[in-house]
mmCIF file of C-alpha atoms in Angstrom:
data_model
loop_
_atom_site.group_PDB
_atom_site.id
_atom_site.type_symbol
_atom_site.label_atom_id
_atom_site.label_comp_id
_atom_site.label_asym_id
_atom_site.label_seq_id
_atom_site.Cartn_x
_atom_site.Cartn_y
_atom_site.Cartn_z
ATOM 1 C CA MET A 19 96.705 104.089 97.603
ATOM 2 C CA ALA A 20 94.100 107.230 97.310
ATOM 3 C CA ALA A 21 92.967 108.355 94.342
ATOM 4 C CA PRO A 22 93.899 112.243 93.287
ATOM 5 C CA GLY A 23 91.570 114.019 94.134
ATOM 6 C CA ALA A 24 90.134 111.572 96.335
ATOM 7 C CA ALA A 25 87.815 112.709 99.405
ATOM 8 C CA LEU A 26 89.287 111.560 102.850
ATOM 9 C CA ARG A 27 86.926 110.159 104.871
ATOM 10 C CA PRO A 28 87.554 110.424 108.678
ATOM 11 C CA LEU A 29 88.433 107.347 110.772
ATOM 12 C CA SER A 30 87.835 106.630 113.898
ATOM 13 C CA ARG A 31 90.929 104.273 116.208
ATOM 14 C CA THR A 32 90.394 102.515 118.948
ATOM 15 C CA VAL A 33 93.318 102.683 121.486
ATOM 16 C CA LEU A 34 93.387 100.542 124.754
ATOM 17 C CA ILE A 35 95.706 102.510 127.168
ATOM 18 C CA ALA A 36 96.648 101.841 131.126
ATOM 19 C CA SER A 37 93.921 102.206 133.851
ATOM 20 C CA PRO A 38 94.242 101.795 137.954
ATOM 21 C CA ALA A 39 91.453 100.020 137.416
ATOM 22 C CA PRO A 40 92.026 95.877 135.973
ATOM 23 C CA SER A 41 90.527 95.937 133.859
ATOM 24 C CA THR A 42 91.234 97.781 130.237
ATOM 25 C CA ARG A 43 88.905 100.424 128.227
ATOM 26 C CA ALA A 44 89.072 102.036 124.653
ATOM 27 C CA LEU A 45 89.660 106.041 124.255
ATOM 28 C CA SER A 46 88.319 106.666 120.706
ATOM 29 C CA VAL A 47 90.381 109.011 118.806
ATOM 30 C CA THR A 48 88.309 110.664 116.113
ATOM 31 C CA PRO A 49 90.552 114.073 113.951
ATOM 32 C CA ARG A 50 87.483 116.320 115.908
ATOM 33 C CA ARG A 51 89.494 114.513 119.750
ATOM 34 C CA LEU A 52 92.470 116.041 118.162
ATOM 35 C CA ARG A 53 91.280 119.484 116.927
ATOM 36 C CA GLN A 54 89.396 119.915 119.763
ATOM 37 C CA SER A 55 92.680 118.762 121.918
ATOM 38 C CA LEU A 56 94.486 121.416 120.023
ATOM 39 C CA LEU A 57 92.274 125.018 120.048
ATOM 40 C CA ASN A 58 91.990 123.824 124.236
ATOM 41 C CA ARG A 59 95.509 123.932 124.439
ATOM 42 C CA GLN A 60 95.972 127.346 122.280
ATOM 43 C CA HIS A 61 92.577 129.161 123.451
ATOM 44 C CA PRO A 62 91.904 127.274 126.899
ATOM 45 C CA SER A 63 90.282 130.762 127.756
ATOM 46 C CA LEU A 64 87.620 130.192 124.933
ATOM 47 C CA THR A 65 84.186 128.857 124.580
ATOM 48 C CA SER A 66 83.416 126.290 121.898
ATOM 49 C CA ALA A 67 81.437 128.917 120.461
ATOM 50 C CA SER A 68 83.531 131.180 120.369
ATOM 51 C CA ARG A 69 87.515 129.319 118.926
ATOM 52 C CA PRO A 70 89.001 129.977 115.821
ATOM 53 C CA SER A 71 87.358 127.140 113.538
ATOM 54 C CA LEU A 72 89.851 125.175 112.099
ATOM 55 C CA ALA A 73 87.914 124.674 108.660
ATOM 56 C CA PRO A 74 90.380 123.034 105.522
ATOM 57 C CA ARG A 75 91.685 125.602 103.904
ATOM 58 C CA THR A 76 92.362 126.283 99.513
ATOM 59 C CA GLN A 77 96.058 125.228 99.287
ATOM 60 C CA ILE A 78 98.588 125.172 95.885
ATOM 61 C CA ARG A 79 98.716 121.490 95.297
ATOM 62 C CA HIS A 80 101.915 120.872 95.205
ATOM 63 C CA SER A 81 101.978 117.934 93.412
ATOM 64 C CA SER A 82 103.099 115.104 90.191
ATOM 65 C CA TYR A 83 99.672 114.252 89.373
ATOM 66 C CA HIS A 84 98.742 117.128 87.368
ATOM 67 C CA SER A 85 100.698 117.745 84.084
ATOM 68 C CA PRO A 86 100.775 121.885 83.965
ATOM 69 C CA GLU A 87 100.740 122.920 79.691
ATOM 70 C CA PRO A 88 102.645 125.077 78.519
ATOM 71 C CA SER A 89 102.198 127.971 78.117
ATOM 72 C CA PRO A 90 101.022 130.945 75.353
ATOM 73 C CA ASN A 91 103.605 132.951 75.616
ATOM 74 C CA THR A 92 106.431 131.169 76.000
ATOM 75 C CA PRO A 93 109.523 132.149 74.125
ATOM 76 C CA ASN A 94 109.577 130.010 70.250
ATOM 77 C CA ALA A 95 106.423 128.833 70.457
ATOM 78 C CA ARG A 96 106.345 127.077 67.433
ATOM 79 C CA LYS A 97 103.194 128.102 65.119
ATOM 80 C CA LYS A 98 99.910 125.481 64.690
ATOM 81 C CA VAL A 99 100.631 122.722 61.909
ATOM 82 C CA THR A 100 97.506 123.074 59.466
ATOM 83 C CA MET A 101 96.243 121.435 56.067
ATOM 84 C CA HIS A 102 97.382 124.853 54.331
ATOM 85 C CA THR A 103 101.444 124.201 56.204
ATOM 86 C CA LEU A 104 101.738 120.888 54.904
ATOM 87 C CA ARG A 105 101.226 122.229 51.855
ATOM 88 C CA ASN A 106 102.984 124.978 52.385
ATOM 89 C CA LEU A 107 106.340 121.461 52.923
ATOM 90 C CA TYR A 108 105.616 119.852 49.715
ATOM 91 C CA LYS A 109 105.173 121.832 47.326
ATOM 92 C CA LYS A 110 109.144 124.009 48.591
ATOM 93 C CA GLY A 111 109.761 120.341 48.905
ATOM 94 C CA GLU A 112 111.331 120.165 52.915
ATOM 95 C CA PRO A 113 110.536 116.852 53.734
ATOM 96 C CA ILE A 114 107.312 116.410 56.592
ATOM 97 C CA ALA A 115 108.527 114.311 59.632
ATOM 98 C CA MET A 116 105.580 112.726 60.761
ATOM 99 C CA ILE A 117 106.066 110.165 64.841
ATOM 100 C CA THR A 118 103.355 108.330 65.917
ATOM 101 C CA ALA A 119 101.705 108.845 70.288
ATOM 102 C CA HIS A 120 99.335 106.331 71.399
ATOM 103 C CA ASP A 121 99.451 108.695 75.259
ATOM 104 C CA PHE A 122 99.754 111.938 76.704
ATOM 105 C CA PRO A 123 103.248 111.957 77.454
ATOM 106 C CA SER A 124 104.693 110.358 74.259
ATOM 107 C CA SER A 125 102.387 112.935 72.375
ATOM 108 C CA ARG A 126 104.268 115.653 74.822
ATOM 109 C CA ALA A 127 108.317 114.461 73.515
ATOM 110 C CA ALA A 128 106.676 114.772 70.020
ATOM 111 C CA ASP A 129 105.515 117.788 69.999
ATOM 112 C CA GLU A 130 108.502 119.730 71.470
ATOM 113 C CA SER A 131 110.392 118.289 69.702
ATOM 114 C CA GLY A 132 108.705 119.725 66.498
ATOM 115 C CA MET A 133 107.177 117.531 64.567
ATOM 116 C CA ASP A 134 105.599 117.219 61.896
ATOM 117 C CA MET A 135 102.290 115.501 62.983
ATOM 118 C CA VAL A 136 101.294 112.947 64.416
ATOM 119 C CA LEU A 137 99.843 109.788 64.182
ATOM 120 C CA VAL A 138 97.980 108.165 66.609
ATOM 121 C CA GLY A 139 98.153 104.943 64.687
ATOM 122 C CA ASP A 140 96.501 101.214 65.338
ATOM 123 C CA SER A 141 100.200 100.044 65.438
ATOM 124 C CA LEU A 142 99.185 101.359 69.626
ATOM 125 C CA GLY A 143 97.834 97.431 70.260
ATOM 126 C CA MET A 144 100.562 96.043 70.289
ATOM 127 C CA VAL A 145 103.408 98.691 71.744
ATOM 128 C CA ALA A 146 100.847 99.906 74.546
ATOM 129 C CA MET A 147 98.636 97.095 74.269
ATOM 130 C CA GLY A 148 100.678 93.447 74.769
ATOM 131 C CA LEU A 149 97.765 92.930 72.124
ATOM 132 C CA GLU A 150 99.130 90.157 69.445
ATOM 133 C CA ASN A 151 98.844 92.319 66.218
ATOM 134 C CA THR A 152 96.983 95.509 65.769
ATOM 135 C CA THR A 153 93.927 93.458 64.480
ATOM 136 C CA GLU A 154 92.938 93.284 67.415
ATOM 137 C CA VAL A 155 92.140 96.891 68.159
ATOM 138 C CA ILE A 156 88.615 98.705 68.163
ATOM 139 C CA MET A 157 86.400 101.848 68.023
ATOM 140 C CA GLU A 158 86.965 102.812 72.176
ATOM 141 C CA GLU A 159 90.317 102.310 72.860
ATOM 142 C CA MET A 160 91.369 103.877 69.045
ATOM 143 C CA LEU A 161 89.362 107.064 71.253
ATOM 144 C CA LEU A 162 90.853 107.199 74.450
ATOM 145 C CA HIS A 163 94.454 107.335 72.542
ATOM 146 C CA CYS A 164 93.290 110.353 70.627
ATOM 147 C CA ARG A 165 91.601 112.055 73.145
ATOM 148 C CA SER A 166 95.491 111.170 75.218
ATOM 149 C CA VAL A 167 97.102 112.925 72.594
ATOM 150 C CA ALA A 168 95.175 114.880 71.764
ATOM 151 C CA ARG A 169 95.779 117.139 75.043
ATOM 152 C CA GLY A 170 99.264 116.873 74.505
ATOM 153 C CA ALA A 171 100.775 117.771 70.986
ATOM 154 C CA LYS A 172 99.456 121.363 70.514
ATOM 155 C CA HIS A 173 101.367 122.128 67.769
ATOM 156 C CA ALA A 174 101.303 118.779 65.385
ATOM 157 C CA PHE A 175 98.638 118.189 63.113
ATOM 158 C CA ILE A 176 96.545 114.769 64.735
ATOM 159 C CA ILE A 177 95.960 111.634 62.269
ATOM 160 C CA GLY A 178 94.062 109.046 63.810
ATOM 161 C CA ASP A 179 94.102 105.927 62.389
ATOM 162 C CA LEU A 180 90.321 104.185 61.551
ATOM 163 C CA PRO A 181 90.196 99.966 63.157
ATOM 164 C CA MET A 182 89.969 96.985 61.418
ATOM 165 C CA GLY A 183 85.944 96.827 61.846
ATOM 166 C CA SER A 184 85.283 100.188 61.206
ATOM 167 C CA TYR A 185 85.107 101.129 58.124
ATOM 168 C CA GLU A 186 84.604 98.537 55.837
ATOM 169 C CA ILE A 187 81.117 97.925 55.621
ATOM 170 C CA SER A 188 79.663 100.673 54.105
ATOM 171 C CA PRO A 189 81.159 104.464 53.472
ATOM 172 C CA GLU A 190 78.620 105.290 55.044
ATOM 173 C CA GLN A 191 80.506 103.404 58.857
ATOM 174 C CA ALA A 192 84.050 104.884 57.581
ATOM 175 C CA VAL A 193 81.889 108.756 57.867
ATOM 176 C CA ALA A 194 79.657 107.556 60.857
ATOM 177 C CA SER A 195 83.246 106.322 62.610
ATOM 178 C CA SER A 196 85.592 109.689 61.212
ATOM 179 C CA LEU A 197 83.166 111.903 62.865
ATOM 180 C CA ARG A 198 83.502 109.711 65.924
ATOM 181 C CA PHE A 199 87.115 109.725 65.781
ATOM 182 C CA ILE A 200 86.683 114.013 65.330
ATOM 183 C CA LYS A 201 84.253 115.485 67.542
ATOM 184 C CA GLU A 202 84.862 112.719 70.660
ATOM 185 C CA GLY A 203 89.031 112.147 69.764
ATOM 186 C CA HIS A 204 90.126 115.565 68.395
ATOM 187 C CA VAL A 205 92.449 114.320 66.061
ATOM 188 C CA HIS A 206 92.299 116.292 62.768
ATOM 189 C CA GLY A 207 92.112 114.121 60.333
ATOM 190 C CA VAL A 208 91.983 110.266 60.425
ATOM 191 C CA LYS A 209 94.018 107.569 58.044
ATOM 192 C CA ILE A 210 92.849 104.792 56.238
ATOM 193 C CA GLU A 211 94.806 101.535 55.023
ATOM 194 C CA GLY A 212 93.638 100.268 51.553
ATOM 195 C CA GLY A 213 93.534 100.703 47.277
ATOM 196 C CA GLU A 214 92.232 101.480 44.923
ATOM 197 C CA GLU A 215 88.413 99.888 46.512
ATOM 198 C CA LEU A 216 88.225 102.312 49.430
ATOM 199 C CA GLY A 217 87.929 105.414 46.325
ATOM 200 C CA PRO A 218 84.711 105.982 46.958
ATOM 201 C CA THR A 219 84.732 105.628 51.009
ATOM 202 C CA ILE A 220 87.306 107.265 51.162
ATOM 203 C CA LYS A 221 85.760 110.277 48.462
ATOM 204 C CA ARG A 222 82.654 110.112 51.347
ATOM 205 C CA ILE A 223 84.451 111.018 54.516
ATOM 206 C CA THR A 224 86.127 113.757 52.667
ATOM 207 C CA GLN A 225 83.049 115.790 51.689
ATOM 208 C CA ALA A 226 81.673 115.224 55.082
ATOM 209 C CA GLY A 227 84.488 117.479 55.409
ATOM 210 C CA ILE A 228 87.645 115.346 57.548
ATOM 211 C CA PRO A 229 91.249 115.636 56.026
ATOM 212 C CA VAL A 230 92.133 111.975 55.225
ATOM 213 C CA VAL A 231 95.678 109.802 54.625
ATOM 214 C CA GLY A 232 95.955 106.801 51.971
ATOM 215 C CA HIS A 233 97.501 104.130 52.873
ATOM 216 C CA ILE A 234 99.016 101.738 50.422
ATOM 217 C CA GLY A 235 101.548 98.674 50.801
ATOM 218 C CA LEU A 236 102.013 96.836 53.274
ATOM 219 C CA THR A 237 98.418 97.245 55.035
ATOM 220 C CA PRO A 238 98.989 96.323 58.554
ATOM 221 C CA GLN A 239 95.233 95.088 58.728
ATOM 222 C CA ARG A 240 95.202 92.772 55.622
ATOM 223 C CA GLN A 241 98.162 91.074 56.463
ATOM 224 C CA ASN A 242 96.470 87.420 56.882
ATOM 225 C CA ALA A 243 94.871 88.788 52.959
ATOM 226 C CA LEU A 244 99.047 89.286 52.494
ATOM 227 C CA GLY A 245 99.686 86.669 53.476
ATOM 228 C CA GLY A 246 102.398 88.716 57.057
ATOM 229 C CA PHE A 247 104.361 91.152 57.082
ATOM 230 C CA ARG A 248 105.717 91.247 53.500
ATOM 231 C CA VAL A 249 107.314 93.375 51.303
ATOM 232 C CA GLN A 250 105.296 94.595 48.213
ATOM 233 C CA GLY A 251 105.667 95.977 45.130
ATOM 234 C CA LYS A 252 108.786 93.777 44.286
ATOM 235 C CA THR A 253 107.767 93.023 40.847
ATOM 236 C CA CYS A 254 105.707 95.369 38.238
ATOM 237 C CA THR A 255 102.677 94.004 39.076
ATOM 238 C CA SER A 256 102.322 94.557 42.304
ATOM 239 C CA ALA A 257 104.035 97.611 41.728
ATOM 240 C CA THR A 258 101.699 99.065 39.308
ATOM 241 C CA GLN A 259 98.878 98.206 40.773
ATOM 242 C CA LEU A 260 100.692 100.087 44.026
ATOM 243 C CA LEU A 261 100.781 103.210 41.442
ATOM 244 C CA LEU A 262 96.601 102.728 40.136
ATOM 245 C CA ASP A 263 96.321 102.787 43.860
ATOM 246 C CA ALA A 264 96.884 105.985 44.936
ATOM 247 C CA LEU A 265 96.309 107.074 41.753
ATOM 248 C CA ALA A 266 93.193 106.407 42.738
ATOM 249 C CA LEU A 267 93.802 107.505 46.141
ATOM 250 C CA GLN A 268 93.789 110.821 45.081
ATOM 251 C CA GLU A 269 91.511 110.773 42.607
ATOM 252 C CA ALA A 270 88.915 110.093 46.176
ATOM 253 C CA GLY A 271 90.080 113.481 48.180
ATOM 254 C CA ALA A 272 93.517 112.042 50.500
ATOM 255 C CA PHE A 273 95.193 114.548 50.826
ATOM 256 C CA MET A 274 98.374 112.668 52.140
ATOM 257 C CA LEU A 275 99.542 108.960 51.357
ATOM 258 C CA VAL A 276 101.574 106.893 53.582
ATOM 259 C CA CYS A 277 103.434 104.017 51.690
ATOM 260 C CA GLU A 278 105.388 101.122 53.896
ATOM 261 C CA ALA A 279 107.486 98.575 52.902
ATOM 262 C CA MET A 280 108.144 99.083 49.642
ATOM 263 C CA PRO A 281 110.808 98.880 47.078
ATOM 264 C CA PRO A 282 112.547 102.279 47.540
ATOM 265 C CA GLU A 283 112.456 103.537 43.461
ATOM 266 C CA VAL A 284 109.092 101.921 43.352
ATOM 267 C CA ALA A 285 107.700 105.218 46.142
ATOM 268 C CA ALA A 286 109.953 107.482 44.165
ATOM 269 C CA LEU A 287 108.480 106.539 41.041
ATOM 270 C CA ILE A 288 104.703 107.042 43.030
ATOM 271 C CA THR A 289 105.788 110.718 44.704
ATOM 272 C CA SER A 290 106.586 112.052 40.984
ATOM 273 C CA LYS A 291 103.733 110.679 39.619
ATOM 274 C CA LEU A 292 101.770 112.432 42.988
ATOM 275 C CA LYS A 293 100.490 116.124 43.895
ATOM 276 C CA VAL A 294 100.693 114.787 47.049
ATOM 277 C CA PRO A 295 102.938 114.541 49.862
ATOM 278 C CA THR A 296 103.821 110.498 50.423
ATOM 279 C CA ILE A 297 104.388 109.941 53.884
ATOM 280 C CA GLY A 298 107.424 106.883 53.751
ATOM 281 C CA ILE A 299 107.369 103.517 56.483
ATOM 282 C CA GLY A 300 109.980 101.377 54.720
ATOM 283 C CA ALA A 301 109.629 102.983 51.889
ATOM 284 C CA GLY A 302 113.421 104.965 51.273
ATOM 285 C CA ASN A 303 113.699 108.512 51.357
ATOM 286 C CA GLY A 304 111.978 109.538 47.927
ATOM 287 C CA CYS A 305 109.459 109.890 49.710
ATOM 288 C CA SER A 306 108.101 113.728 50.792
ATOM 289 C CA GLY A 307 108.245 112.495 54.602
ATOM 290 C CA GLN A 308 109.025 109.916 57.033
ATOM 291 C CA VAL A 309 107.017 108.263 59.947
ATOM 292 C CA LEU A 310 107.999 105.898 62.606
ATOM 293 C CA VAL A 311 106.441 103.892 65.304
ATOM 294 C CA GLN A 312 107.709 106.038 68.282
ATOM 295 C CA VAL A 313 108.297 103.085 70.617
ATOM 296 C CA ASP A 314 110.259 101.247 67.946
ATOM 297 C CA MET A 315 112.995 104.387 67.088
ATOM 298 C CA THR A 316 113.186 105.961 71.042
ATOM 299 C CA GLY A 317 114.524 102.170 72.223
ATOM 300 C CA ASN A 318 111.773 101.450 74.420
ATOM 301 C CA PHE A 319 111.558 97.573 74.348
ATOM 302 C CA PRO A 320 113.069 94.645 75.730
ATOM 303 C CA PRO A 321 116.243 93.508 74.835
ATOM 304 C CA GLY A 322 115.879 90.519 72.589
ATOM 305 C CA ARG A 323 112.275 91.871 70.259
ATOM 306 C CA PHE A 324 111.842 91.778 66.644
ATOM 307 C CA ILE A 325 111.262 95.053 64.852
ATOM 308 C CA PRO A 326 111.698 95.729 61.610
ATOM 309 C CA LYS A 327 114.311 96.262 59.143
ATOM 310 C CA PHE A 328 112.857 100.157 58.322
ATOM 311 C CA VAL A 329 113.697 100.716 62.051
ATOM 312 C CA LYS A 330 116.963 103.220 62.348
ATOM 313 C CA LYS A 331 116.268 103.569 67.680
ATOM 314 C CA TYR A 332 117.277 106.976 67.556
ATOM 315 C CA ALA A 333 117.889 106.245 72.008
ATOM 316 C CA ASP A 334 117.464 103.907 74.999
ATOM 317 C CA VAL A 335 115.110 104.635 76.393
ATOM 318 C CA TRP A 336 114.387 100.819 78.026
ATOM 319 C CA SER A 337 117.717 101.122 79.679
ATOM 320 C CA GLU A 338 117.447 103.769 81.174
ATOM 321 C CA ALA A 339 114.194 103.902 82.345
ATOM 322 C CA THR A 340 114.945 99.888 83.816
ATOM 323 C CA ARG A 341 118.449 101.431 84.979
ATOM 324 C CA GLY A 342 116.391 104.126 87.003
ATOM 325 C CA MET A 343 114.021 102.074 88.576
ATOM 326 C CA ILE A 344 116.516 99.406 89.659
ATOM 327 C CA GLN A 345 117.991 102.234 91.476
ATOM 328 C CA TYR A 346 114.136 103.624 92.715
ATOM 329 C CA ARG A 347 114.218 99.638 94.603
ATOM 330 C CA GLU A 348 117.547 99.255 95.753
ATOM 331 C CA GLU A 349 116.908 103.012 97.555
ATOM 332 C CA VAL A 350 113.300 102.013 99.157
ATOM 333 C CA LYS A 351 114.797 98.748 100.384
ATOM 334 C CA SER A 352 117.680 101.217 102.132
ATOM 335 C CA ARG A 353 115.949 103.156 102.758
ATOM 336 C CA ALA A 354 118.000 105.725 101.154
ATOM 337 C CA PHE A 355 114.304 106.630 99.540
ATOM 338 C CA PRO A 356 113.205 109.311 100.535
ATOM 339 C CA SER A 357 115.825 111.242 101.656
ATOM 340 C CA PRO A 358 116.387 114.893 103.068
ATOM 341 C CA GLU A 359 115.673 116.841 100.537
ATOM 342 C CA TYR A 360 113.079 114.288 98.913
ATOM 343 C CA THR A 361 110.679 115.708 102.344
ATOM 344 C CA TYR A 362 108.345 119.044 103.836
ATOM 345 C CA PRO A 363 110.076 120.146 106.664
ATOM 346 C CA ILE A 364 107.823 120.910 109.729
ATOM 347 C CA SER A 365 109.670 123.688 112.601
ATOM 348 C CA LYS A 366 110.778 122.208 115.608
ATOM 349 C CA GLU A 367 108.607 124.536 116.943
ATOM 350 C CA GLU A 368 105.638 122.735 116.062
ATOM 351 C CA LEU A 369 106.755 119.186 116.260
ATOM 352 C CA ALA A 370 107.429 119.190 119.522
ATOM 353 C CA ARG A 371 103.727 120.938 120.000
ATOM 354 C CA PHE A 372 102.542 117.864 118.013
ATOM 355 C CA GLU A 373 104.159 115.703 119.731
ATOM 356 C CA LYS A 374 103.048 116.680 123.343
ATOM 357 C CA THR A 375 98.920 117.040 122.280
ATOM 358 C CA VAL A 376 99.184 114.081 121.109
ATOM 359 C CA ASP A 377 100.950 112.322 124.366
ATOM 360 C CA GLU A 378 98.037 114.322 125.777
ATOM 361 C CA MET A 379 95.775 112.465 124.195
ATOM 362 C CA TYR A 380 96.650 109.359 125.221
ATOM 363 C CA GLN A 381 97.601 109.911 128.756
ATOM 364 C CA LYS A 382 93.769 111.325 129.519
#
């Protein structure tokens, strides 16, 4: 199949026709010859110089390849979420709703659902790219997905996840990577995983004018050092360190913190000691908001796949999608699809003229 919008080059084909002579002769049928034959039939009295041109005309293309943007004047269109919006939600005590997205359709769905924030998380490496873990995701892949998400989410505040290897070497490296996320990925801020050791790095990023979301608790990029995907803060020492991490990141300039996989009581206490909002994922409802991976919470995965304890399945996209595709395959095999209502009509008169033209072409 040709790529959307690709120009189709004229193709000629050779047809063997019967001839009174003992041998057969080849007739080359080209688009030019077809046009000429049609003109001869429609305008027999005109010379070649005076016949009307059959140059292609500009037409409106009705195609599923185009994804039109919603009109800014759409009724009930909500205002764009900004840092000011998020601060007001936090001050009012209204929970902040965040969800992940990894491409245009998933970000449109998140935006249309009224999400305050959309996170382009490096979890996309596992749920969208089929990688074993998030440590394999590279910068260019994150930027590609960020751009796709930015095209779909026109109202939500978008955060991009700095991948492993893009910020650990030095604060300068982190600033350079963050600037690429803003300029090339078109996100509004970045998220960075780690504790108080990242204070200087976050400070430099925020000094560059880039909003930063910190991430403490279970930090998947450091799963090897943590001994796997383990709950954090289950001892007094561990919980105290999480509080120290949170305070250090807040002091460095992070405007928000993700708290992952920790007892709800620990997350609630940390939240109460901060002056910035916390977003929980497996950390209870005492945080200032929540985030889930969209693929997980919509049930867009095959049966039997492991999902974390904190994931609530709100839909069953996988079953519905496979049901539809199975029905489609069956209708293709039986030629039930496409039925007439899914095709484009031509008048009987024009069809008859076309058939006659073709017959004449191949009888010459």
